[in-house]
CSV table of C-alpha atoms in Angstrom, one decimal:
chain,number,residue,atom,x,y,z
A,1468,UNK,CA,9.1,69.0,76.6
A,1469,UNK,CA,10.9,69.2,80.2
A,1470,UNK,CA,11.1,66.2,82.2
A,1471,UNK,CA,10.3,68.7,85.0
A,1472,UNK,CA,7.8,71.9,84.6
A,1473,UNK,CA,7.3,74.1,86.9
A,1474,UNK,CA,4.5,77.1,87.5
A,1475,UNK,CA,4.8,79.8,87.6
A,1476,UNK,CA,7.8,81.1,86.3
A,1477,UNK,CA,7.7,84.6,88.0
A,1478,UNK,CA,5.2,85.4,91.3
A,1479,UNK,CA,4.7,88.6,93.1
A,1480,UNK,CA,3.3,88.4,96.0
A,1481,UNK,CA,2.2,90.7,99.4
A,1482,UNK,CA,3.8,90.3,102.4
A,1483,UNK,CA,1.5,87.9,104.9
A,1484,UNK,CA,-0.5,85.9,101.5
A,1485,UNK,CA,-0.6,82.2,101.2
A,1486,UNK,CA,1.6,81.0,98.0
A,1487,UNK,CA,1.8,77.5,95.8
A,1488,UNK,CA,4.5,76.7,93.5
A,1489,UNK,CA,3.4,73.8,91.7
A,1490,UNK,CA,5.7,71.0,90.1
A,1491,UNK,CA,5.2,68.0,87.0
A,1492,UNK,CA,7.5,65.6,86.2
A,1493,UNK,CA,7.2,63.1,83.6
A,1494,UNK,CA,9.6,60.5,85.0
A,1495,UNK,CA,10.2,57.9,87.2
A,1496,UNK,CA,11.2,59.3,90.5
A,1497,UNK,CA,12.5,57.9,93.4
A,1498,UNK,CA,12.1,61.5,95.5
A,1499,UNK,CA,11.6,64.7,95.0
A,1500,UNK,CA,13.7,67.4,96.1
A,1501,UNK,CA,12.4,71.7,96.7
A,1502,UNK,CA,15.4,73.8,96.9
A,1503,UNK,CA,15.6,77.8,97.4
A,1504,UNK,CA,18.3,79.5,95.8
A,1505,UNK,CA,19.0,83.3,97.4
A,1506,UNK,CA,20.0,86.0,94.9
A,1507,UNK,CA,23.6,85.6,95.9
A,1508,UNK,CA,23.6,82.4,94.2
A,1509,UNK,CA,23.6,79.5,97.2
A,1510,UNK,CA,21.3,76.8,96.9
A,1511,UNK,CA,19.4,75.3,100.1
A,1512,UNK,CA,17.5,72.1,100.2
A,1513,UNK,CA,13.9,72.6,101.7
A,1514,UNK,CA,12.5,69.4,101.5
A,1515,UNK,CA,13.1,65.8,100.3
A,1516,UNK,CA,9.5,63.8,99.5
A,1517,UNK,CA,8.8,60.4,98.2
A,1518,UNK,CA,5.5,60.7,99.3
A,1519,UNK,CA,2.6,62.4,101.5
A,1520,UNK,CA,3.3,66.1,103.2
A,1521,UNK,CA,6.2,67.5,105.2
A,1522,UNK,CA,5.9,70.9,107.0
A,1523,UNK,CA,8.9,73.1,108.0
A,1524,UNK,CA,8.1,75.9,109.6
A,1525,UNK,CA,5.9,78.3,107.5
A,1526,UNK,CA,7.2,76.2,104.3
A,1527,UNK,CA,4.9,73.0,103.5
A,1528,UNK,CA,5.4,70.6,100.6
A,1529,UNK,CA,3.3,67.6,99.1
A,1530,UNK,CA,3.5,65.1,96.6
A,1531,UNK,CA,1.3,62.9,94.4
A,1532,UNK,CA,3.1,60.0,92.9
A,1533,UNK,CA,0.5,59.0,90.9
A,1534,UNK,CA,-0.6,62.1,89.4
A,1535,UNK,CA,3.1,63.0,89.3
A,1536,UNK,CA,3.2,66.3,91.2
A,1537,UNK,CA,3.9,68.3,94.0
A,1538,UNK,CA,3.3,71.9,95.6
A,1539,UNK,CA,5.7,73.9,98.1
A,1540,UNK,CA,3.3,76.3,99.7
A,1541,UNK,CA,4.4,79.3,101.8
A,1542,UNK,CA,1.9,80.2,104.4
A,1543,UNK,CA,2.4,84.1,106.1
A,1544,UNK,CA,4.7,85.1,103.1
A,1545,UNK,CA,7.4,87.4,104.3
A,1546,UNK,CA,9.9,89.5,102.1
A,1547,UNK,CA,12.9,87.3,103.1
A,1548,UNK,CA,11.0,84.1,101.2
A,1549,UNK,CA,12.3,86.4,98.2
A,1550,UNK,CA,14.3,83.8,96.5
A,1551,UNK,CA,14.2,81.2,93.1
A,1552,UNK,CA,12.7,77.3,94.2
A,1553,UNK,CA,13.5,74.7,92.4
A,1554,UNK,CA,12.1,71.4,91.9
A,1555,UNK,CA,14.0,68.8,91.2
A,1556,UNK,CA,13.7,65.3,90.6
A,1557,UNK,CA,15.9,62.3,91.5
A,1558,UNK,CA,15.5,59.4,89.0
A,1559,UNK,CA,15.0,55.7,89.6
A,1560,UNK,CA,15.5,53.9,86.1
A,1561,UNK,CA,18.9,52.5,84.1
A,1562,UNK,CA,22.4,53.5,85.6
A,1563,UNK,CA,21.6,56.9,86.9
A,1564,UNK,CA,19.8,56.2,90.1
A,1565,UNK,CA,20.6,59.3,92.3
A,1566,UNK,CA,20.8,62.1,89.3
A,1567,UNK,CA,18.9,65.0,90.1
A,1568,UNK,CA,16.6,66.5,86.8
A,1569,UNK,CA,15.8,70.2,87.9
A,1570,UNK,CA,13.0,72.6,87.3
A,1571,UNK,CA,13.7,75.7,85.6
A,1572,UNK,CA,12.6,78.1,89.0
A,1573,UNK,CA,10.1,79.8,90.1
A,1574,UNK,CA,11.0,83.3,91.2
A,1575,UNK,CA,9.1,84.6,94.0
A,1576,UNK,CA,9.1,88.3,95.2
A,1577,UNK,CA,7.4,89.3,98.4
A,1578,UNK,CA,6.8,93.0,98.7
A,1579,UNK,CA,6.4,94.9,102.1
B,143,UNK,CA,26.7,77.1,106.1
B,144,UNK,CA,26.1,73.8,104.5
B,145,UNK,CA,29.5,72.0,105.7
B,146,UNK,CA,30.6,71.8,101.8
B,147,UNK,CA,33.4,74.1,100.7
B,148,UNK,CA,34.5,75.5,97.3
B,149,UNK,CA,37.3,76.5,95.9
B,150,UNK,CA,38.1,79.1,94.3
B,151,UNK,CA,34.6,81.6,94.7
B,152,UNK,CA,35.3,83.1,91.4
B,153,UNK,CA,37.4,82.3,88.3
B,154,UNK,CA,38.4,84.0,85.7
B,155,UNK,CA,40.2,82.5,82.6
B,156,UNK,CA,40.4,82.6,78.5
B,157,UNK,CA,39.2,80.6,75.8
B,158,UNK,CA,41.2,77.4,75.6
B,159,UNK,CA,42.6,77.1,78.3
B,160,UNK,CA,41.7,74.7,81.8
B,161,UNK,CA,40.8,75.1,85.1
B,162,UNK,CA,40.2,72.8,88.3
B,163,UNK,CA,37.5,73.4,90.6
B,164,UNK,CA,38.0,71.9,93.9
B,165,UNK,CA,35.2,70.6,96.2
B,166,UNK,CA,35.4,69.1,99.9
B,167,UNK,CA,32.0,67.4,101.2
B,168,UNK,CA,30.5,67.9,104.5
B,169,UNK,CA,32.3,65.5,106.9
B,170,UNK,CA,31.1,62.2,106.8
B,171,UNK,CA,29.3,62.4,103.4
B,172,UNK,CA,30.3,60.0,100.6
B,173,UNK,CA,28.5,60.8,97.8
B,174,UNK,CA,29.6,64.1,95.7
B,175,UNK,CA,27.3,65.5,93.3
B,176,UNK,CA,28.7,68.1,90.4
B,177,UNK,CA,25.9,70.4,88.5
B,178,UNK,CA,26.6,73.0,86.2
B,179,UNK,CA,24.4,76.1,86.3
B,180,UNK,CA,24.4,78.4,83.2
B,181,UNK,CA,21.5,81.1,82.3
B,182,UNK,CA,20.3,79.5,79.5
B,183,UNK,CA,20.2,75.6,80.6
B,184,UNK,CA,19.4,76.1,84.3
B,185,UNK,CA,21.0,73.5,86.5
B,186,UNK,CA,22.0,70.4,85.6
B,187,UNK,CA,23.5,67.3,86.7
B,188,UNK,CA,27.3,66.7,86.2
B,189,UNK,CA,28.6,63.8,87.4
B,190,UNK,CA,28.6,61.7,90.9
B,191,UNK,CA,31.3,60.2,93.0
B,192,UNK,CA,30.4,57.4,95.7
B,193,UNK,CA,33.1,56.9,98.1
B,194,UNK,CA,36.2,57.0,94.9
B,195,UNK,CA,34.2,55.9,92.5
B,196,UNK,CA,32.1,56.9,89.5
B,197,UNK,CA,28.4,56.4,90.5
B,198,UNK,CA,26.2,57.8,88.1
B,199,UNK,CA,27.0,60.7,84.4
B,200,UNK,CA,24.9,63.4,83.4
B,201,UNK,CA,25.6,65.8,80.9
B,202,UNK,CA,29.5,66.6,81.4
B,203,UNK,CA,31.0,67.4,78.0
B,204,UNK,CA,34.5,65.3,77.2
B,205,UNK,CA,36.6,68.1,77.8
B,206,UNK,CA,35.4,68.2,81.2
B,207,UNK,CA,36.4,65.1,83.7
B,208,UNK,CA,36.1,64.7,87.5
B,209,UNK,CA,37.7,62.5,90.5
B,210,UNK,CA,36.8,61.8,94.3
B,211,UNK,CA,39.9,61.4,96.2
B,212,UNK,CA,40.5,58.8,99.1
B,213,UNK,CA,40.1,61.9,101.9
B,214,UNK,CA,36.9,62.0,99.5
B,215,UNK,CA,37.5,65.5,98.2
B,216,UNK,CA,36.6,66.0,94.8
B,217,UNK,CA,38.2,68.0,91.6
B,218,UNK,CA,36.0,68.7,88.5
B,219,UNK,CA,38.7,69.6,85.6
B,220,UNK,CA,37.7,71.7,82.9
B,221,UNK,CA,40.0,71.9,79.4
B,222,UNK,CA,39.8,73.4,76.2
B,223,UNK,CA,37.6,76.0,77.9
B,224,UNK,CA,35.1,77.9,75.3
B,225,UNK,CA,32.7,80.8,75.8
B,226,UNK,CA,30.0,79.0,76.4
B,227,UNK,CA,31.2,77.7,79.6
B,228,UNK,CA,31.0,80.2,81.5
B,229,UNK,CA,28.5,79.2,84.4
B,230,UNK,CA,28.4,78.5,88.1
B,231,UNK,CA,29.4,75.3,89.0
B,232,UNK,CA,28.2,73.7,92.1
B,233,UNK,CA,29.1,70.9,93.9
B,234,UNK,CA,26.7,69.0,96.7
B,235,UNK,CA,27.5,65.8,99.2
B,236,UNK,CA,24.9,63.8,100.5
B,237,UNK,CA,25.3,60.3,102.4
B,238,UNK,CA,24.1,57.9,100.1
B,239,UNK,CA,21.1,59.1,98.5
B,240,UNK,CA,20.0,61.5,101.0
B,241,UNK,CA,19.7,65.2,101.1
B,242,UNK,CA,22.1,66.9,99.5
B,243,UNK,CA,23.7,69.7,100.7
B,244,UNK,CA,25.2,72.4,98.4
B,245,UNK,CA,28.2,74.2,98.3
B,246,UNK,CA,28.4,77.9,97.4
B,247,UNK,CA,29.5,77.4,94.8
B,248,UNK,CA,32.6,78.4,91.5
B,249,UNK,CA,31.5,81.2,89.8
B,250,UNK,CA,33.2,80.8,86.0
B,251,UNK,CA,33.9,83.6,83.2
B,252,UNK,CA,35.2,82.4,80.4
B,253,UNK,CA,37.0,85.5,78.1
């Protein structure tokens, strides 16, 4: 089993609907990171949480510690939020404080 | 732009043989972060420099090694190069333990 699962793997979406990407982990974090990766390959970071809700523009992410999970949510979806997120974890036990575990991706497509 | 450069973009090479991939962080950043991206693994974490030295290891094979320099550039060598290395090979910088901000990225083909 992952240390990180993500859902889903694949979503299609309109332009303008409201979309969650949902994240588990099954370690010990000490935050968690959302990135978007464009089709060309570069990797942005979205969001850094160790707890609560932050909200960037039309992108929001939250995170329970204790249930050990998070969402990204995309409110007023638009065809340029066509991209693979990643969830990834950074770990707080033994000698590897600041290692990042990763999500395999969700890949969204928004449609016009 | 994220402020972290690559070198080269793309790299071609054969079986055997061994490659450096070259990484400068954004300016003022001390950490550097090395992840290897492949189809069938996904990301994952490399190795990580803090300011010179050797701060944390993920799954980096012994043929591969790394080094931060004091201008805190970085250089992730890869030897004995087989198929299955073939991947893209990112680098990030973060201060401390921060966001981390990617580069674009070495895109390898091994032959």
């Amino acid at each position: 089993k992952n240390e990180v699962e993500q859902s889903p793997q694949n979503l299609t979406a309109q332009e303008g609907e409201f979309i969650t990407i949902n994240c588990s982990y099954s370690v010990g974090i000490s935050a968690l990171h959302w990135l978007q990766q464009h089709p060309g390959g570069g990797i942005v970071s979205l969001f850094m949480l160790s707890s609560g809700k932050k909200k960037h523009g039309r992108l929001i992410a939250t995170i329970n510690i204790q249930e050990k999970h998070s969402s990204l949510h995309i409110t007023a979806s638009h065809p340029r939020d066509s991209a693979v997120y990643i969830c990834a974890v950074r770990v707080n036990y033994g000698g590897s404080q600041g290692n990042l575990i990763f999500g395999k991706g969700t890949k969204l497509s928004v449609k016009p | 732009d994220s402020g972290v450069t690559q070198t080269p973009k793309h790299l071609i090479t054969a079986t055997g043989q061994r490659v450096t991939l070259r990484c400068s962080p954004r300016s003022g950043d001390l950490s550097v972060y090395w992840y290897q991206q492949s189809l069938d693994q996904g990301l994952q974490f490399l190795i990580q420099y803090y300011n010179g030295e050797e701060r944390a290891k993920g799954n980096i094979l012994e043929r591969f090694s790394a080094q931060q320099f004091p201008d805190l550039h970085s250089e992730l060598n890869l030897s004995s190069l087989e198929l299955g290395d073939s991947a893209l090979y990112f680098c990030a910088s973060s201060k401390n333990l921060e966001t981390q901000y990617f580069g674009p990225g070495t895109r390898l083909l091994v032959l």
